[in-house]
PDB file of N, CA, C and O in Angstrom:
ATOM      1  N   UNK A   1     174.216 -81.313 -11.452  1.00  0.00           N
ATOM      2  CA  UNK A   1     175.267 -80.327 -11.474  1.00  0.00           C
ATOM      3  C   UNK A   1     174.716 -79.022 -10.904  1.00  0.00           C
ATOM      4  O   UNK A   1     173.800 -78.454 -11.500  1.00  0.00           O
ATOM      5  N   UNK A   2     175.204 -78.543  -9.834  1.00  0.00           N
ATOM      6  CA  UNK A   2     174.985 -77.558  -9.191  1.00  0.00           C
ATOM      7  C   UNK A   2     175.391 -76.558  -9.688  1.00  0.00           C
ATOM      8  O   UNK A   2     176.616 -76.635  -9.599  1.00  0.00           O
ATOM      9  N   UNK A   3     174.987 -75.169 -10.416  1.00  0.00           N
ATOM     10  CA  UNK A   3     175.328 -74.143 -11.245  1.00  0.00           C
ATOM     11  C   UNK A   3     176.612 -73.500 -10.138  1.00  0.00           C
ATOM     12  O   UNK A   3     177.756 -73.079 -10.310  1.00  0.00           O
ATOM     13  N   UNK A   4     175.765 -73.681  -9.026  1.00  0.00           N
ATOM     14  CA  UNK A   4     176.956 -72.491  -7.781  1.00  0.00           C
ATOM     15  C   UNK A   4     178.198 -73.072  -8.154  1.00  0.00           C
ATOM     16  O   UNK A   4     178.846 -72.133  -8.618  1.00  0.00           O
ATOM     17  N   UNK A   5     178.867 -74.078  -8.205  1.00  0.00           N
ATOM     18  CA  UNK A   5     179.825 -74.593  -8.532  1.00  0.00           C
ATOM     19  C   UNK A   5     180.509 -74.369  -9.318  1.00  0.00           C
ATOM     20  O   UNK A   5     181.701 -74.660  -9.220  1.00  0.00           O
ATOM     21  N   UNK A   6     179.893 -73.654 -10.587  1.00  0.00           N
ATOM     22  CA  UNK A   6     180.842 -72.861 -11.866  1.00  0.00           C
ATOM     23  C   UNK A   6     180.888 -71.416 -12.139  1.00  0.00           C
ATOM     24  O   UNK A   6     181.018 -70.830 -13.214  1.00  0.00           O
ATOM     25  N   UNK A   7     180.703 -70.801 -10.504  1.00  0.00           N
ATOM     26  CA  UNK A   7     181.133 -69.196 -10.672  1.00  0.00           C
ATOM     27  C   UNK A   7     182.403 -69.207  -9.553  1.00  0.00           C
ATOM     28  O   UNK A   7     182.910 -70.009  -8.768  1.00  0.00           O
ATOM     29  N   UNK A   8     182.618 -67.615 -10.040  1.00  0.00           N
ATOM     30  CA  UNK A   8     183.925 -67.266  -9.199  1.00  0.00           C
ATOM     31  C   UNK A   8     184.284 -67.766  -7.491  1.00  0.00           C
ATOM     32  O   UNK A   8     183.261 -68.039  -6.863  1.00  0.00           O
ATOM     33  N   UNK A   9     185.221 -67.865  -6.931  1.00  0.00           N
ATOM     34  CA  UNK A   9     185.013 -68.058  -5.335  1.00  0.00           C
ATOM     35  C   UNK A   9     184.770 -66.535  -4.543  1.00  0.00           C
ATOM     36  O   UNK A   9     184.573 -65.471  -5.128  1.00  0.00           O
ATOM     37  N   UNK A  10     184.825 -66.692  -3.384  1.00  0.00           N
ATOM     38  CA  UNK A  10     184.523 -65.091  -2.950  1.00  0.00           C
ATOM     39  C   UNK A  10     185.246 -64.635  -2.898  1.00  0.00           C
ATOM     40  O   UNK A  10     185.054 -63.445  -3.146  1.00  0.00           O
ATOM     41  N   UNK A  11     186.666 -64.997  -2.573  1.00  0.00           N
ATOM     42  CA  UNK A  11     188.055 -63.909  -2.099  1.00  0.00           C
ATOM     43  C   UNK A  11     188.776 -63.686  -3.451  1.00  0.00           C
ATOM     44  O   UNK A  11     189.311 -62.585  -3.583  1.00  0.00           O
ATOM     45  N   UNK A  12     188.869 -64.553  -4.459  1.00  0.00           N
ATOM     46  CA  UNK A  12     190.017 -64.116  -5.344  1.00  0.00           C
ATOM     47  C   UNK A  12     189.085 -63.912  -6.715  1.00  0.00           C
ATOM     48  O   UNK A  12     189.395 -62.927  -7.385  1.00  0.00           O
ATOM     49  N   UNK A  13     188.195 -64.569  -7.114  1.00  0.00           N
ATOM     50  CA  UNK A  13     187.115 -64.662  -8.120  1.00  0.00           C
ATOM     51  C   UNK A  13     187.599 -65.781  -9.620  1.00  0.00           C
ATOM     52  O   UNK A  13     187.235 -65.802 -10.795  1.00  0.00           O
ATOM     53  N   UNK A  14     188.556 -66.582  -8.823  1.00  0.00           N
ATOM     54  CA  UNK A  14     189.030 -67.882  -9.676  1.00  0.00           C
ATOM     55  C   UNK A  14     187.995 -68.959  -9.728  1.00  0.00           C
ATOM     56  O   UNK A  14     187.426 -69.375  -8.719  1.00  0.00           O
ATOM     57  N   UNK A  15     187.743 -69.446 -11.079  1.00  0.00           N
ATOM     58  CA  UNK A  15     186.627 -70.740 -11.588  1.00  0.00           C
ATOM     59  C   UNK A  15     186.647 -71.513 -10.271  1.00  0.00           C
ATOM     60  O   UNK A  15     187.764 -71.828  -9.860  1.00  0.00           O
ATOM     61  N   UNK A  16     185.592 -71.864  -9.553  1.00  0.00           N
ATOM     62  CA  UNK A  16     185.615 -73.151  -8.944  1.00  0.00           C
ATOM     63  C   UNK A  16     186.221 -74.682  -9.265  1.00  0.00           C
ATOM     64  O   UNK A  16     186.787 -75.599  -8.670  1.00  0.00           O
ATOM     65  N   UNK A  17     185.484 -74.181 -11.247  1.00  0.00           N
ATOM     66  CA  UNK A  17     185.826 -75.711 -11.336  1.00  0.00           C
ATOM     67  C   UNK A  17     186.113 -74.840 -12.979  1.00  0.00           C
ATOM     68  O   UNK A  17     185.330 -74.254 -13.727  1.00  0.00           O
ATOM     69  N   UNK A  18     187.615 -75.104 -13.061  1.00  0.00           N
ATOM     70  CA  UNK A  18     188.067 -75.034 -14.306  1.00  0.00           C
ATOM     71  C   UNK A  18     187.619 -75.861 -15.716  1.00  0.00           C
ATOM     72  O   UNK A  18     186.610 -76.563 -15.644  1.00  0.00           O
ATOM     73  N   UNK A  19     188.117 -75.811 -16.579  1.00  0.00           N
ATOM     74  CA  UNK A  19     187.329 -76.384 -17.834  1.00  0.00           C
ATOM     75  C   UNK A  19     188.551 -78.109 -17.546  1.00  0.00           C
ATOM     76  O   UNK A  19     188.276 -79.215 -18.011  1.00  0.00           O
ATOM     77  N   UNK A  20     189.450 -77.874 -16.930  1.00  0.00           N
ATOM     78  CA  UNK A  20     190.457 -79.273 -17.250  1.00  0.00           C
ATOM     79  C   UNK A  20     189.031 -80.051 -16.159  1.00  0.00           C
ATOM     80  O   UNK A  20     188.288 -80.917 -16.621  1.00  0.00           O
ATOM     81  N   UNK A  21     188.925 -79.598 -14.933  1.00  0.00           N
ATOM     82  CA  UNK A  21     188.191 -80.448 -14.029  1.00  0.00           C
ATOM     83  C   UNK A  21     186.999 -80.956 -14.357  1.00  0.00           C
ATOM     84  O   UNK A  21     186.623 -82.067 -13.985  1.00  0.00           O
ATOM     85  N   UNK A  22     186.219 -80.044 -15.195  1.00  0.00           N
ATOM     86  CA  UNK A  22     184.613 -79.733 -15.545  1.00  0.00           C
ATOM     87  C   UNK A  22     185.098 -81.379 -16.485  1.00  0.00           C
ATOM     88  O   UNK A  22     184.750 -82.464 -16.021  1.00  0.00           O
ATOM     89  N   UNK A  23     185.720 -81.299 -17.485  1.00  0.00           N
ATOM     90  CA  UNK A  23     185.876 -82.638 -18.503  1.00  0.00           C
ATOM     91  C   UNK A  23     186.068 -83.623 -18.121  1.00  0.00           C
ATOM     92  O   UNK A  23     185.778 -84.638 -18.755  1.00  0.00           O
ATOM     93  N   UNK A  24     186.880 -83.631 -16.412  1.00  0.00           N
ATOM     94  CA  UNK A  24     186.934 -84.590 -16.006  1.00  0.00           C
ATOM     95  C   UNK A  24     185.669 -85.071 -15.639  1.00  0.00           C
ATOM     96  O   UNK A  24     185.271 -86.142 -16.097  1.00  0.00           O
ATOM     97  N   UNK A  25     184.898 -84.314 -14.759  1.00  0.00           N
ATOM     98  CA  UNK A  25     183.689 -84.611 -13.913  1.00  0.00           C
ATOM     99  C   UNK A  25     182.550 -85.031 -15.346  1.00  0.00           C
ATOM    100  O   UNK A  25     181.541 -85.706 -15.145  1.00  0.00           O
ATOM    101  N   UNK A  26     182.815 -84.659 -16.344  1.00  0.00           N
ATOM    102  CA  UNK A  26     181.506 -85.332 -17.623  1.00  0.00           C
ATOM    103  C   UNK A  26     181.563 -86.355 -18.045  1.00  0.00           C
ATOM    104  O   UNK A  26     180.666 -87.058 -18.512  1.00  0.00           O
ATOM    105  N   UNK A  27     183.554 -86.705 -17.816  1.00  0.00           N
ATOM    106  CA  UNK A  27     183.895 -88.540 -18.117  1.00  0.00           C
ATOM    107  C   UNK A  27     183.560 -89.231 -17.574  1.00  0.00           C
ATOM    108  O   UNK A  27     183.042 -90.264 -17.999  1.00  0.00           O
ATOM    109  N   UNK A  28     183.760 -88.865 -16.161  1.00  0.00           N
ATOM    110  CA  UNK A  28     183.744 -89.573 -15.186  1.00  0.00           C
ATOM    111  C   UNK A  28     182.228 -89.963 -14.483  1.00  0.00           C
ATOM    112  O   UNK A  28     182.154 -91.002 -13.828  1.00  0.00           O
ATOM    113  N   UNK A  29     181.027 -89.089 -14.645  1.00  0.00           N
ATOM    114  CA  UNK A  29     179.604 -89.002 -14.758  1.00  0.00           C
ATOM    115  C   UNK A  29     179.201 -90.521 -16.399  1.00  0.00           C
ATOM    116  O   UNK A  29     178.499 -91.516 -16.583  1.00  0.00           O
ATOM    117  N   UNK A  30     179.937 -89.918 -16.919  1.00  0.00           N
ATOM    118  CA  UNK A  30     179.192 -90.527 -18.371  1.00  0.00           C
ATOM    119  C   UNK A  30     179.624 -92.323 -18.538  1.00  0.00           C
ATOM    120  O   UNK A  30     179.097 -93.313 -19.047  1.00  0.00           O
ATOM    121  N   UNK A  31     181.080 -91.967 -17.664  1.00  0.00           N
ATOM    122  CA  UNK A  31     181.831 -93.680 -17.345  1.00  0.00           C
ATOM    123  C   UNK A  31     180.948 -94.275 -16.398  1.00  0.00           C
ATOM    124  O   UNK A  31     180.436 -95.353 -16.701  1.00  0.00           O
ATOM    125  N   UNK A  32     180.593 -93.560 -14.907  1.00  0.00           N
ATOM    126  CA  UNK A  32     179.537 -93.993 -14.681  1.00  0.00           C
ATOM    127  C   UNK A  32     178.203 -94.309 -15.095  1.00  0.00           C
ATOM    128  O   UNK A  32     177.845 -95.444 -14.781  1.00  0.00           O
ATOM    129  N   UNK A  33     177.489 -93.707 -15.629  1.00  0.00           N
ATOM    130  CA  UNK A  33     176.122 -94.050 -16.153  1.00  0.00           C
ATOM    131  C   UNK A  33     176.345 -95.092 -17.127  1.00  0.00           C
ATOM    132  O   UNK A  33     175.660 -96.113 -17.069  1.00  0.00           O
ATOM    133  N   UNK A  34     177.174 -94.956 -17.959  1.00  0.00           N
ATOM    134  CA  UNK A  34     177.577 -96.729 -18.729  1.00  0.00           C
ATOM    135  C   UNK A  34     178.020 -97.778 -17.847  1.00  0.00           C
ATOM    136  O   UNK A  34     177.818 -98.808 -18.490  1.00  0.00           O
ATOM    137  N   UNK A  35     178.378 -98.005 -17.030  1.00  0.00           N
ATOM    138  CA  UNK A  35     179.083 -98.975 -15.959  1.00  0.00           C
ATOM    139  C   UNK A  35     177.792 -99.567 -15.344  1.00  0.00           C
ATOM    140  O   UNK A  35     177.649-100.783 -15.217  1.00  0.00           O
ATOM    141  N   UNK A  36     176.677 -98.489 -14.894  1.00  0.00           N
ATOM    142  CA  UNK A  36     175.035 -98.857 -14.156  1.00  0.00           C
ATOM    143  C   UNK A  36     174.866 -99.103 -15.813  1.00  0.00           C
ATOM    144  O   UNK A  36     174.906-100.323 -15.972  1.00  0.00           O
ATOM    145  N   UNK A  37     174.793 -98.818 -16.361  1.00  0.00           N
ATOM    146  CA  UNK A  37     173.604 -99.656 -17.954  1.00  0.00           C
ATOM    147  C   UNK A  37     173.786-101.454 -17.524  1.00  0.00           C
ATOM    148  O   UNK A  37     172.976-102.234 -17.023  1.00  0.00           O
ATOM    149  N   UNK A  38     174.976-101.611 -17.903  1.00  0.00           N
ATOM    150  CA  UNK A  38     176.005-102.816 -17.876  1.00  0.00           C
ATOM    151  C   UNK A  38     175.335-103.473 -16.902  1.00  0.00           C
ATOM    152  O   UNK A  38     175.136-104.685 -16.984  1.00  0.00           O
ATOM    153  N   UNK A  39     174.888-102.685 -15.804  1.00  0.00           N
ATOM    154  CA  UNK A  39     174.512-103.746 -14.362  1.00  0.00           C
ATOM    155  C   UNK A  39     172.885-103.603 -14.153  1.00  0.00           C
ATOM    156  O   UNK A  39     172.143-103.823 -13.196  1.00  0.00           O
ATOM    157  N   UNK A  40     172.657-103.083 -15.632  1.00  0.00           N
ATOM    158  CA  UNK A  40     171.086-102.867 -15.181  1.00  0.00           C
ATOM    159  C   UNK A  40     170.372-101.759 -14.768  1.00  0.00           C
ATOM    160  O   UNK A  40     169.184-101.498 -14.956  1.00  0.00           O
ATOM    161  N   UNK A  41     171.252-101.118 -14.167  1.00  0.00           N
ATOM    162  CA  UNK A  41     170.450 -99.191 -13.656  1.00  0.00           C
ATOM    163  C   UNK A  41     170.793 -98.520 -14.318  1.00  0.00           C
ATOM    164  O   UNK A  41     171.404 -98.799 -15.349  1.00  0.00           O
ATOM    165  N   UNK A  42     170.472 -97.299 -13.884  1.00  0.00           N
ATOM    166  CA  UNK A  42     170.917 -96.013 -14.189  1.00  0.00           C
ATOM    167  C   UNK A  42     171.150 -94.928 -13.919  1.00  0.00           C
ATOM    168  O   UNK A  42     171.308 -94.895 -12.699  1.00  0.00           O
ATOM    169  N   UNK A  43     171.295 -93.799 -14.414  1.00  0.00           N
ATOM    170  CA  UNK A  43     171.840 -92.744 -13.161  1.00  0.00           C
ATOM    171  C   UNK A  43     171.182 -91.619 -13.864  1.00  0.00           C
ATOM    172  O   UNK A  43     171.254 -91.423 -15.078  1.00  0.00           O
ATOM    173  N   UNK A  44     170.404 -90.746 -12.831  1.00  0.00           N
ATOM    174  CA  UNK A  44     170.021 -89.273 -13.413  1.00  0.00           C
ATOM    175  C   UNK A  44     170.700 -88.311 -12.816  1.00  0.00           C
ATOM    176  O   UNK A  44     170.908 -88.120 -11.618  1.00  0.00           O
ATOM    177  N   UNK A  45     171.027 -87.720 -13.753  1.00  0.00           N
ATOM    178  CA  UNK A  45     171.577 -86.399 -14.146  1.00  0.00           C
ATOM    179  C   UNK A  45     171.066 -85.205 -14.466  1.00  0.00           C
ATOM    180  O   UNK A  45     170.586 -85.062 -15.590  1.00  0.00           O
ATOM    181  N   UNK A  46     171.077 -83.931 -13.365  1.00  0.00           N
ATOM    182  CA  UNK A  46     170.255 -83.385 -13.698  1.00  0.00           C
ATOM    183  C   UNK A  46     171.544 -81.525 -13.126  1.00  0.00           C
ATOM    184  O   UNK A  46     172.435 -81.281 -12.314  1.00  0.00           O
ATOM    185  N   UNK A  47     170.832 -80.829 -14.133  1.00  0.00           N
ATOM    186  CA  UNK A  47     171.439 -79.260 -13.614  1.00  0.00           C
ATOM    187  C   UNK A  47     170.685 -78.440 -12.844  1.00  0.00           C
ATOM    188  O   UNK A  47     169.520 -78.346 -13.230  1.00  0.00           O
ATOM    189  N   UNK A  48     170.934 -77.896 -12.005  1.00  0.00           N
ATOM    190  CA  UNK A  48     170.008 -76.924 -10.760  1.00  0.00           C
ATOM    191  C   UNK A  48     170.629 -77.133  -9.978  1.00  0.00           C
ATOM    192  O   UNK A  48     171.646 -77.826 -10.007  1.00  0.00           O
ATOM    193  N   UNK A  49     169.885 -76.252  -8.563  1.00  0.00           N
ATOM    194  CA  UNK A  49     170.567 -76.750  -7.403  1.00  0.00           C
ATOM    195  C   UNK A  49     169.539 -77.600  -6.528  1.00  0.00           C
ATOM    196  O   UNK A  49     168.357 -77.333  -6.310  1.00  0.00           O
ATOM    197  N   UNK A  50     170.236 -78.620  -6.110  1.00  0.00           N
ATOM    198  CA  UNK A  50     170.329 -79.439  -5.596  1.00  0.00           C
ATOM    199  C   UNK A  50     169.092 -79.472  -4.759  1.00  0.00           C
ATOM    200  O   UNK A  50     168.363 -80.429  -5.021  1.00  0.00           O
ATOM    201  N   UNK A  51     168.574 -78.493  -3.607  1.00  0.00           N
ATOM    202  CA  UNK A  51     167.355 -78.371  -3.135  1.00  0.00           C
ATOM    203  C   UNK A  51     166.132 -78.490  -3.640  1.00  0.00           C
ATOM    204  O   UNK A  51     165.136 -78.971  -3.100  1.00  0.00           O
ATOM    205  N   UNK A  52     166.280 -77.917  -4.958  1.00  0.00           N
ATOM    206  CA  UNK A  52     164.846 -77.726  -5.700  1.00  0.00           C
ATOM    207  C   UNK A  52     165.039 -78.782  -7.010  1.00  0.00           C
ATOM    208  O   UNK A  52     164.024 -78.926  -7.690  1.00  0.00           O
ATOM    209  N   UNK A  53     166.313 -79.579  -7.456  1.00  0.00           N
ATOM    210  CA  UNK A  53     166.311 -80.804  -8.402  1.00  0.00           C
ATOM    211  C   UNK A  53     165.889 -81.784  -7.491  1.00  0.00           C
ATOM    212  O   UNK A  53     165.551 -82.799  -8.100  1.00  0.00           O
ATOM    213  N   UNK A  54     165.785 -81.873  -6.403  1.00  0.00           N
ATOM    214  CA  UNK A  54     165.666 -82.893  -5.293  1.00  0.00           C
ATOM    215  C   UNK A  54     164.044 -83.489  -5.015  1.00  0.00           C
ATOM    216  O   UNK A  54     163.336 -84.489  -5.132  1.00  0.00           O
ATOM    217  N   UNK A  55     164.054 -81.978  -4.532  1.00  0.00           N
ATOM    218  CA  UNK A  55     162.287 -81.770  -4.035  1.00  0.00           C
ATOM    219  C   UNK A  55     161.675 -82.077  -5.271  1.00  0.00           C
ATOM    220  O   UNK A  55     160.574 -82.607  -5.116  1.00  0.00           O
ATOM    221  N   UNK A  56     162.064 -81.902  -6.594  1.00  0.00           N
ATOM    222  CA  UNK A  56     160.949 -82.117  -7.828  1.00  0.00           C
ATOM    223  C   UNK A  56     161.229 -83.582  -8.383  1.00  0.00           C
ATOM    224  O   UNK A  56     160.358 -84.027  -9.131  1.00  0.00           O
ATOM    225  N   UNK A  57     162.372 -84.422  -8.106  1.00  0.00           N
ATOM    226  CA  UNK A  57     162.471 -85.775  -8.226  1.00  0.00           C
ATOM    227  C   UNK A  57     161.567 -86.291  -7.563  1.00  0.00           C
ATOM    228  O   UNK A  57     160.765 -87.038  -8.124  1.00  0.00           O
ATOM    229  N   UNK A  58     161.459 -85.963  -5.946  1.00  0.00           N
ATOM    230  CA  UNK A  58     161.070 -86.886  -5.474  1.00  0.00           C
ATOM    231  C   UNK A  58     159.458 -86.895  -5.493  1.00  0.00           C
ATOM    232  O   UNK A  58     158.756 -87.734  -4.929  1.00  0.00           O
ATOM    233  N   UNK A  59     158.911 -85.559  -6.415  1.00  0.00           N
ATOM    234  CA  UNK A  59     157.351 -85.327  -6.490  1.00  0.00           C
ATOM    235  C   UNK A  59     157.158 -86.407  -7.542  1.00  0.00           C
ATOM    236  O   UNK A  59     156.253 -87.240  -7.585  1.00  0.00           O
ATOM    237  N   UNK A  60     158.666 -86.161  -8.790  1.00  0.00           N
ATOM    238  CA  UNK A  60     158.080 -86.812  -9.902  1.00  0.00           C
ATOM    239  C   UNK A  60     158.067 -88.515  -9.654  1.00  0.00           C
ATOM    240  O   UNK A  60     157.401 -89.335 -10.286  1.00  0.00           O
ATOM    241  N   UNK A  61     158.749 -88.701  -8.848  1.00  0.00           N
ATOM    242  CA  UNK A  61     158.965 -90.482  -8.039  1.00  0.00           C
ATOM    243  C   UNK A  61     157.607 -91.086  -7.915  1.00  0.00           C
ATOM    244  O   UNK A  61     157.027 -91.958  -8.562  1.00  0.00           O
ATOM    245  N   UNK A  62     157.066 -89.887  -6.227  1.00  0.00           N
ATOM    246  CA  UNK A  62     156.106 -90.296  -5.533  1.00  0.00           C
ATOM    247  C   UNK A  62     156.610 -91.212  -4.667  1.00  0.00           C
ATOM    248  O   UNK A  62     156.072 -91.023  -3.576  1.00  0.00           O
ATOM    249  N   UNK A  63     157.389 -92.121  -4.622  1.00  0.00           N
ATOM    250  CA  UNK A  63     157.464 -93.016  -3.586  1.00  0.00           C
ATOM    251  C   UNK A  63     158.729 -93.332  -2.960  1.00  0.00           C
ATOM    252  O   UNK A  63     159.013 -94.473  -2.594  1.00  0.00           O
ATOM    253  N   UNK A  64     159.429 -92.413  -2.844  1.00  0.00           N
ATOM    254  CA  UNK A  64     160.649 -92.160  -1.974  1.00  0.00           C
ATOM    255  C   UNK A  64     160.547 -92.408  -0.816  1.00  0.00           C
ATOM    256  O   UNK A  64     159.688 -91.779  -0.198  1.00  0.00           O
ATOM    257  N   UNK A  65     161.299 -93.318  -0.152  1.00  0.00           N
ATOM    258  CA  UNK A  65     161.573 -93.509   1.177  1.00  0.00           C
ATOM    259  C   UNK A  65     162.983 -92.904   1.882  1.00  0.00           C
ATOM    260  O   UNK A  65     163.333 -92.823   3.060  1.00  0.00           O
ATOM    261  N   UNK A  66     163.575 -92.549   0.718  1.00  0.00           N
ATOM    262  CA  UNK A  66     165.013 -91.983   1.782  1.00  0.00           C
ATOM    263  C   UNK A  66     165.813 -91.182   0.633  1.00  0.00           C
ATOM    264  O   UNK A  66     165.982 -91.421  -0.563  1.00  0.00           O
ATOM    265  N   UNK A  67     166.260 -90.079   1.521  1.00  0.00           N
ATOM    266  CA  UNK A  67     166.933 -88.994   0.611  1.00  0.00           C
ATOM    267  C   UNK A  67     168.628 -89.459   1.255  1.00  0.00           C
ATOM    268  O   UNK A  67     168.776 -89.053   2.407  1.00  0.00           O
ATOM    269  N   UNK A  68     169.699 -90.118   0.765  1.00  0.00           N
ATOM    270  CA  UNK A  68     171.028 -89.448   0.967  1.00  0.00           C
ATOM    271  C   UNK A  68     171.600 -88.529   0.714  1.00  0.00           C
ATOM    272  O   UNK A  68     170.825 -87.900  -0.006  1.00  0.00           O
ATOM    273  N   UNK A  69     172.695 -87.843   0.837  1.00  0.00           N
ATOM    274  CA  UNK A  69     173.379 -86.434   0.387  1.00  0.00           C
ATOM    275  C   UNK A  69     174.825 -86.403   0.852  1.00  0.00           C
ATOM    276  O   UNK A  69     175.312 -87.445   1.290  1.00  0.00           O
ATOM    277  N   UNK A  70     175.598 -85.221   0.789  1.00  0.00           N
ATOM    278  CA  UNK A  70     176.625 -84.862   1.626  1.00  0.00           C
ATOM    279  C   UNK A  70     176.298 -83.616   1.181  1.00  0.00           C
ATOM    280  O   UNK A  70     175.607 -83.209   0.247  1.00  0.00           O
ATOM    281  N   UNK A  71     177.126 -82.937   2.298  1.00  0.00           N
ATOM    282  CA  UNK A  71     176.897 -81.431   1.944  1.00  0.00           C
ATOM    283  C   UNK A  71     178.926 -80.659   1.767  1.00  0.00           C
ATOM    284  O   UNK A  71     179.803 -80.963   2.575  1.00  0.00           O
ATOM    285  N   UNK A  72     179.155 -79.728   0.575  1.00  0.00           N
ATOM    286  CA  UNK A  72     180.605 -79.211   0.755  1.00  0.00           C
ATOM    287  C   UNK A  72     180.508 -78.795   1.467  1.00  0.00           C
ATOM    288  O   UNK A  72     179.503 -78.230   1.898  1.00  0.00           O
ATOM    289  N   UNK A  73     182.067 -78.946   2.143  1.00  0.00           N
ATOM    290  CA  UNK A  73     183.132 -78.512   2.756  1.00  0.00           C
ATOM    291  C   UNK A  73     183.067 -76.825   2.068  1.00  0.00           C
ATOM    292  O   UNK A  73     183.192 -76.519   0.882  1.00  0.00           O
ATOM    293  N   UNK A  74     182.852 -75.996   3.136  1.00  0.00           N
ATOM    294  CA  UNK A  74     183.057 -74.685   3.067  1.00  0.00           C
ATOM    295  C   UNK A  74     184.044 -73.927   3.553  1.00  0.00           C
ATOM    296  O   UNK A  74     183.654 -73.437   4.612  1.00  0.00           O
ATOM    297  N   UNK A  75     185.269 -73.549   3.261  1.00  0.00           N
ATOM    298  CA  UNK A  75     186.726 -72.877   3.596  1.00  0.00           C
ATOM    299  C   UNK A  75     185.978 -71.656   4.221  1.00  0.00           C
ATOM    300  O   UNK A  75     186.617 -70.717   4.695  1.00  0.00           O
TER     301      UNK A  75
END
């Protein structure tokens, strides 16, 4: 969970991500990570941003061969 994501936007200073959406995105995270138990994996979850939760996974790994991503859509 990327912190930038739960402050104001720049032009009007409205939540990015309201508290109805935020509950969605913890069900829907937590439905996932039970769904991977079920099949055997699992899913980490982590708060920061994304650059520096990334770079310190993949120290704590060691043996990463491939990073995927997407990056937002910026209005």
């Amino acid at each position: 969970f990327d912190p930038r994501h739960y402050l104001g936007t720049r032009c009007y200073g409205f939540p990015k991500t309201g508290p109805h959406r935020l509950k969605f995105l913890l069900e829907s995270v937590k439905d996932l990570r039970e769904t991977l138990k079920k099949k055997g994996s699992t899913l980490v979850v982590r708060k920061g941003k994304p650059e520096d939760v990334v770079r310190d996974l993949i120290t704590q790994l060691g043996s990463v061969c491939a990073v995927a991503f997407h990056e937002e859509v910026r209005e």
